[in-house]
Amino acid sequence: MREHENVDLELLLQSLVDYAIFMLDSSGHVLSWNSGAQRIKGYTAGQIIGRHFSVFYPPDDVASGKPGRGLEIAVAEGRFEDEGWRVREDGTRFWANVVITALRDDDGRLRGFGKVTRDLSERRNVERALDERGRLLAHLVRAQEAERRRIAWDVHDDTIQSMVAVGMRLQLLASTLPAEHADAVMRLNDTVNAAVGRLRNLAFYLHPPGLDSGGLVETLSGYVEQVASGAGLAYELVPDLDEEPPPEAAITVFRICQEALTNVRKHARASSVRVRLASADHGVHVKVADDGVGFADPGDPSARRGHFGLIEMRERAEISGGWWQLHSRPGAGSTVEFWVPAVRPGVR
C-alpha cells in the first residue's frame, strides 16, 4: 500500500509543472527534481542534482550569504518564505516566491529541506506597469526626454546654425585676404568646424532623432555604428525582439546601452563590441559585451571608482522594475547585462 502511495505522490509532484518542487539535503544540495523545476529553472535533473541550491541566486545575494540565511531561518522557525530575483540555468533572472520547509524525522533530527518555487515574473511585471510608481516613472521619463529634446533642438537650431554662419563668413573673409593672413583665418575656421562637430554629437547624444520615428533597434543600430566607427571598433548588433517595446522601456534600454557603449569607448581598450537585444519574460533582455581589459572584480567598489555611469545604469534599470549586472574578468572583457519590463499600460 505504501509503495502505491509513493508512486501516486511521485506522479503528483511530476505533474505540477507550475511549481518547482524539490528536496535539499541538510547542507543545501539538491536531492530531487520535478518537471516544474526543470520548466521554471531550466536545469535537467542530471544537471542539478548534487549541486548546491545557491546556484539559483544572483551573485550579489550569494556574496551576502542570503541562501544560507534562508536555511538557518527554516531550521529555527520550521519554514522560510521569500520573494526576490532568482537565476535560471541560462543566466536570465525571474521573480520568484520561495518557500523552504525544514524536514525532520520522528526524533526531531533534521533530514533536509523541501523547497517550493513559483515564477511570479508575469504578475510582478503587470503590477509594475499598473501601479502608481510605474505611472510616475513613465511621467518622469517623458519629462526628462522632452527636456533633452528641447535642449538638442536649441543646440541644433540656434548654436550650431550660428556657428555654421560664422564659418561661412570666415571662409569668405579668407578668400579676400593675402595668403599669409588667409591661412590663419582658415585655421580659425577649422576650429569652428570642429566645435560644430562636437555640438552635433552632443545634440545626438541628448536626443537621437530616431527615437521619435525609427524605433529602438534602428536608433540603437545607428548609435552603435557611430560609437564603433569613431573608436575603431568592430561591432555587431543582434536584435531578437518580438515587437517594439513601449516608449518608456525603449528609452530606458537605449540610455543604458548608450552609457555602456560610452564606457567601452573610454575605458575598455577593446577591439570589438557586441550588443544583443531579446524579448524575455515580458521585457527586454540586453547584453553589451566587449573584448577589452576587463575588471579584476566588477563587484569591488574600487573597480567602479570614477565610473559613475555604472551607478546610473543600475539605477535606471532598477527604477524601471528591472535588474542590471556587470560581468568581467581581467583580459577577458566585460559584459553589461540588464533586463527591463516592457508591459504596455492597460495590458492584463
PDB file of N, CA and C in Angstrom, residues 84-130:
ATOM      1  N   GLY A  84      11.895  37.327  -4.489  1.00  0.00           N
ATOM      2  CA  GLY A  84      13.064  38.035  -4.992  1.00  0.00           C
ATOM      3  C   GLY A  84      13.517  37.457  -6.314  1.00  0.00           C
ATOM      4  N   TRP A  85      14.622  38.001  -6.832  1.00  0.00           N
ATOM      5  CA  TRP A  85      15.178  37.531  -8.097  1.00  0.00           C
ATOM      6  C   TRP A  85      15.857  36.180  -7.914  1.00  0.00           C
ATOM      7  N   ARG A  86      15.632  35.297  -8.851  1.00  0.00           N
ATOM      8  CA  ARG A  86      16.340  34.027  -8.923  1.00  0.00           C
ATOM      9  C   ARG A  86      16.901  33.876 -10.349  1.00  0.00           C
ATOM     10  N   VAL A  87      17.835  32.954 -10.526  1.00  0.00           N
ATOM     11  CA  VAL A  87      18.574  32.837 -11.784  1.00  0.00           C
ATOM     12  C   VAL A  87      18.315  31.469 -12.413  1.00  0.00           C
ATOM     13  N   ARG A  88      17.996  31.487 -13.710  1.00  0.00           N
ATOM     14  CA  ARG A  88      17.802  30.237 -14.441  1.00  0.00           C
ATOM     15  C   ARG A  88      19.146  29.666 -14.904  1.00  0.00           C
ATOM     16  N   GLU A  89      19.094  28.481 -15.481  1.00  0.00           N
ATOM     17  CA  GLU A  89      20.296  27.811 -15.980  1.00  0.00           C
ATOM     18  C   GLU A  89      21.000  28.641 -17.051  1.00  0.00           C
ATOM     19  N   ASP A  90      20.225  29.376 -17.868  1.00  0.00           N
ATOM     20  CA  ASP A  90      20.837  30.172 -18.941  1.00  0.00           C
ATOM     21  C   ASP A  90      21.300  31.549 -18.475  1.00  0.00           C
ATOM     22  N   GLY A  91      21.174  31.830 -17.178  1.00  0.00           N
ATOM     23  CA  GLY A  91      21.665  33.087 -16.626  1.00  0.00           C
ATOM     24  C   GLY A  91      20.632  34.187 -16.521  1.00  0.00           C
ATOM     25  N   THR A  92      19.459  34.017 -17.157  1.00  0.00           N
ATOM     26  CA  THR A  92      18.425  35.037 -17.046  1.00  0.00           C
ATOM     27  C   THR A  92      17.751  34.950 -15.681  1.00  0.00           C
ATOM     28  N   ARG A  93      17.119  36.046 -15.288  1.00  0.00           N
ATOM     29  CA  ARG A  93      16.503  36.107 -13.966  1.00  0.00           C
ATOM     30  C   ARG A  93      14.982  36.068 -14.054  1.00  0.00           C
ATOM     31  N   PHE A  94      14.358  35.659 -12.979  1.00  0.00           N
ATOM     32  CA  PHE A  94      12.901  35.705 -12.872  1.00  0.00           C
ATOM     33  C   PHE A  94      12.540  36.021 -11.426  1.00  0.00           C
ATOM     34  N   TRP A  95      11.361  36.614 -11.243  1.00  0.00           N
ATOM     35  CA  TRP A  95      10.895  36.994  -9.911  1.00  0.00           C
ATOM     36  C   TRP A  95      10.147  35.800  -9.306  1.00  0.00           C
ATOM     37  N   ALA A  96      10.581  35.369  -8.132  1.00  0.00           N
ATOM     38  CA  ALA A  96      10.075  34.116  -7.580  1.00  0.00           C
ATOM     39  C   ALA A  96       9.539  34.272  -6.164  1.00  0.00           C
ATOM     40  N   ASN A  97       8.544  33.469  -5.870  1.00  0.00           N
ATOM     41  CA  ASN A  97       8.115  33.242  -4.485  1.00  0.00           C
ATOM     42  C   ASN A  97       8.693  31.900  -4.064  1.00  0.00           C
ATOM     43  N   VAL A  98       9.405  31.875  -2.937  1.00  0.00           N
ATOM     44  CA  VAL A  98      10.122  30.674  -2.499  1.00  0.00           C
ATOM     45  C   VAL A  98       9.706  30.321  -1.072  1.00  0.00           C
ATOM     46  N   VAL A  99       9.384  29.057  -0.847  1.00  0.00           N
ATOM     47  CA  VAL A  99       9.108  28.551   0.499  1.00  0.00           C
ATOM     48  C   VAL A  99      10.054  27.389   0.769  1.00  0.00           C
ATOM     49  N   ILE A 100      10.809  27.497   1.863  1.00  0.00           N
ATOM     50  CA  ILE A 100      11.714  26.418   2.290  1.00  0.00           C
ATOM     51  C   ILE A 100      11.189  25.871   3.604  1.00  0.00           C
ATOM     52  N   THR A 101      10.979  24.573   3.664  1.00  0.00           N
ATOM     53  CA  THR A 101      10.464  23.923   4.867  1.00  0.00           C
ATOM     54  C   THR A 101      11.491  22.928   5.401  1.00  0.00           C
ATOM     55  N   ALA A 102      11.785  23.017   6.702  1.00  0.00           N
ATOM     56  CA  ALA A 102      12.710  22.067   7.324  1.00  0.00           C
ATOM     57  C   ALA A 102      12.016  20.719   7.490  1.00  0.00           C
ATOM     58  N   LEU A 103      12.686  19.644   7.108  1.00  0.00           N
ATOM     59  CA  LEU A 103      12.134  18.290   7.209  1.00  0.00           C
ATOM     60  C   LEU A 103      12.856  17.530   8.315  1.00  0.00           C
ATOM     61  N   ARG A 104      12.101  17.043   9.303  1.00  0.00           N
ATOM     62  CA  ARG A 104      12.696  16.335  10.450  1.00  0.00           C
ATOM     63  C   ARG A 104      12.081  14.949  10.586  1.00  0.00           C
ATOM     64  N   ASP A 105      12.853  14.007  11.134  1.00  0.00           N
ATOM     65  CA  ASP A 105      12.336  12.664  11.354  1.00  0.00           C
ATOM     66  C   ASP A 105      11.562  12.618  12.672  1.00  0.00           C
ATOM     67  N   ASP A 106      11.093  11.436  13.050  1.00  0.00           N
ATOM     68  CA  ASP A 106      10.265  11.293  14.248  1.00  0.00           C
ATOM     69  C   ASP A 106      11.007  11.700  15.512  1.00  0.00           C
ATOM     70  N   ASP A 107      12.335  11.657  15.467  1.00  0.00           N
ATOM     71  CA  ASP A 107      13.137  12.044  16.640  1.00  0.00           C
ATOM     72  C   ASP A 107      13.520  13.517  16.624  1.00  0.00           C
ATOM     73  N   GLY A 108      13.028  14.247  15.645  1.00  0.00           N
ATOM     74  CA  GLY A 108      13.312  15.680  15.580  1.00  0.00           C
ATOM     75  C   GLY A 108      14.623  16.028  14.929  1.00  0.00           C
ATOM     76  N   ARG A 109      15.300  15.053  14.347  1.00  0.00           N
ATOM     77  CA  ARG A 109      16.563  15.336  13.681  1.00  0.00           C
ATOM     78  C   ARG A 109      16.326  15.879  12.278  1.00  0.00           C
ATOM     79  N   LEU A 110      17.096  16.887  11.906  1.00  0.00           N
ATOM     80  CA  LEU A 110      16.972  17.499  10.595  1.00  0.00           C
ATOM     81  C   LEU A 110      17.438  16.531   9.516  1.00  0.00           C
ATOM     82  N   ARG A 111      16.558  16.264   8.552  1.00  0.00           N
ATOM     83  CA  ARG A 111      16.906  15.362   7.461  1.00  0.00           C
ATOM     84  C   ARG A 111      17.153  16.108   6.147  1.00  0.00           C
ATOM     85  N   GLY A 112      16.706  17.332   6.071  1.00  0.00           N
ATOM     86  CA  GLY A 112      16.877  18.111   4.845  1.00  0.00           C
ATOM     87  C   GLY A 112      15.816  19.188   4.760  1.00  0.00           C
ATOM     88  N   PHE A 113      15.527  19.622   3.536  1.00  0.00           N
ATOM     89  CA  PHE A 113      14.572  20.700   3.332  1.00  0.00           C
ATOM     90  C   PHE A 113      13.706  20.403   2.103  1.00  0.00           C
ATOM     91  N   GLY A 114      12.460  20.815   2.169  1.00  0.00           N
ATOM     92  CA  GLY A 114      11.601  20.831   1.000  1.00  0.00           C
ATOM     93  C   GLY A 114      11.534  22.253   0.482  1.00  0.00           C
ATOM     94  N   LYS A 115      11.596  22.424  -0.826  1.00  0.00           N
ATOM     95  CA  LYS A 115      11.635  23.758  -1.409  1.00  0.00           C
ATOM     96  C   LYS A 115      10.611  23.844  -2.534  1.00  0.00           C
ATOM     97  N   VAL A 116       9.792  24.891  -2.468  1.00  0.00           N
ATOM     98  CA  VAL A 116       8.779  25.132  -3.496  1.00  0.00           C
ATOM     99  C   VAL A 116       9.000  26.528  -4.049  1.00  0.00           C
ATOM    100  N   THR A 117       9.134  26.627  -5.369  1.00  0.00           N
ATOM    101  CA  THR A 117       9.366  27.916  -6.029  1.00  0.00           C
ATOM    102  C   THR A 117       8.293  28.152  -7.081  1.00  0.00           C
ATOM    103  N   ARG A 118       7.742  29.367  -7.071  1.00  0.00           N
ATOM    104  CA  ARG A 118       6.774  29.785  -8.098  1.00  0.00           C
ATOM    105  C   ARG A 118       7.362  30.956  -8.875  1.00  0.00           C
ATOM    106  N   ASP A 119       7.183  30.937 -10.176  1.00  0.00           N
ATOM    107  CA  ASP A 119       7.621  32.041 -11.031  1.00  0.00           C
ATOM    108  C   ASP A 119       6.514  33.095 -11.053  1.00  0.00           C
ATOM    109  N   LEU A 120       6.796  34.265 -10.435  1.00  0.00           N
ATOM    110  CA  LEU A 120       5.819  35.349 -10.363  1.00  0.00           C
ATOM    111  C   LEU A 120       6.163  36.500 -11.299  1.00  0.00           C
ATOM    112  N   SER A 121       7.023  36.246 -12.274  1.00  0.00           N
ATOM    113  CA  SER A 121       7.502  37.327 -13.139  1.00  0.00           C
ATOM    114  C   SER A 121       6.353  38.049 -13.834  1.00  0.00           C
ATOM    115  N   GLU A 122       5.432  37.296 -14.420  1.00  0.00           N
ATOM    116  CA  GLU A 122       4.356  37.935 -15.181  1.00  0.00           C
ATOM    117  C   GLU A 122       3.488  38.790 -14.269  1.00  0.00           C
ATOM    118  N   ARG A 123       3.126  38.259 -13.103  1.00  0.00           N
ATOM    119  CA  ARG A 123       2.299  39.031 -12.176  1.00  0.00           C
ATOM    120  C   ARG A 123       3.001  40.303 -11.746  1.00  0.00           C
ATOM    121  N   ARG A 124       4.279  40.174 -11.440  1.00  0.00           N
ATOM    122  CA  ARG A 124       5.036  41.341 -10.987  1.00  0.00           C
ATOM    123  C   ARG A 124       5.152  42.380 -12.097  1.00  0.00           C
ATOM    124  N   ASN A 125       5.399  41.922 -13.317  1.00  0.00           N
ATOM    125  CA  ASN A 125       5.533  42.864 -14.425  1.00  0.00           C
ATOM    126  C   ASN A 125       4.246  43.648 -14.655  1.00  0.00           C
ATOM    127  N   VAL A 126       3.113  42.951 -14.605  1.00  0.00           N
ATOM    128  CA  VAL A 126       1.834  43.622 -14.805  1.00  0.00           C
ATOM    129  C   VAL A 126       1.584  44.608 -13.666  1.00  0.00           C
ATOM    130  N   GLU A 127       1.856  44.183 -12.444  1.00  0.00           N
ATOM    131  CA  GLU A 127       1.677  45.084 -11.306  1.00  0.00           C
ATOM    132  C   GLU A 127       2.556  46.314 -11.444  1.00  0.00           C
ATOM    133  N   ARG A 128       3.798  46.096 -11.868  1.00  0.00           N
ATOM    134  CA  ARG A 128       4.706  47.230 -12.034  1.00  0.00           C
ATOM    135  C   ARG A 128       4.193  48.200 -13.088  1.00  0.00           C
ATOM    136  N   ALA A 129       3.607  47.656 -14.169  1.00  0.00           N
ATOM    137  CA  ALA A 129       3.125  48.525 -15.239  1.00  0.00           C
ATOM    138  C   ALA A 129       1.908  49.325 -14.827  1.00  0.00           C
ATOM    139  N   LEU A 130       1.139  48.839 -13.837  1.00  0.00           N
ATOM    140  CA  LEU A 130      -0.122  49.458 -13.484  1.00  0.00           C
ATOM    141  C   LEU A 130      -0.085  50.260 -12.197  1.00  0.00           C
TER     142      LEU A 130
END
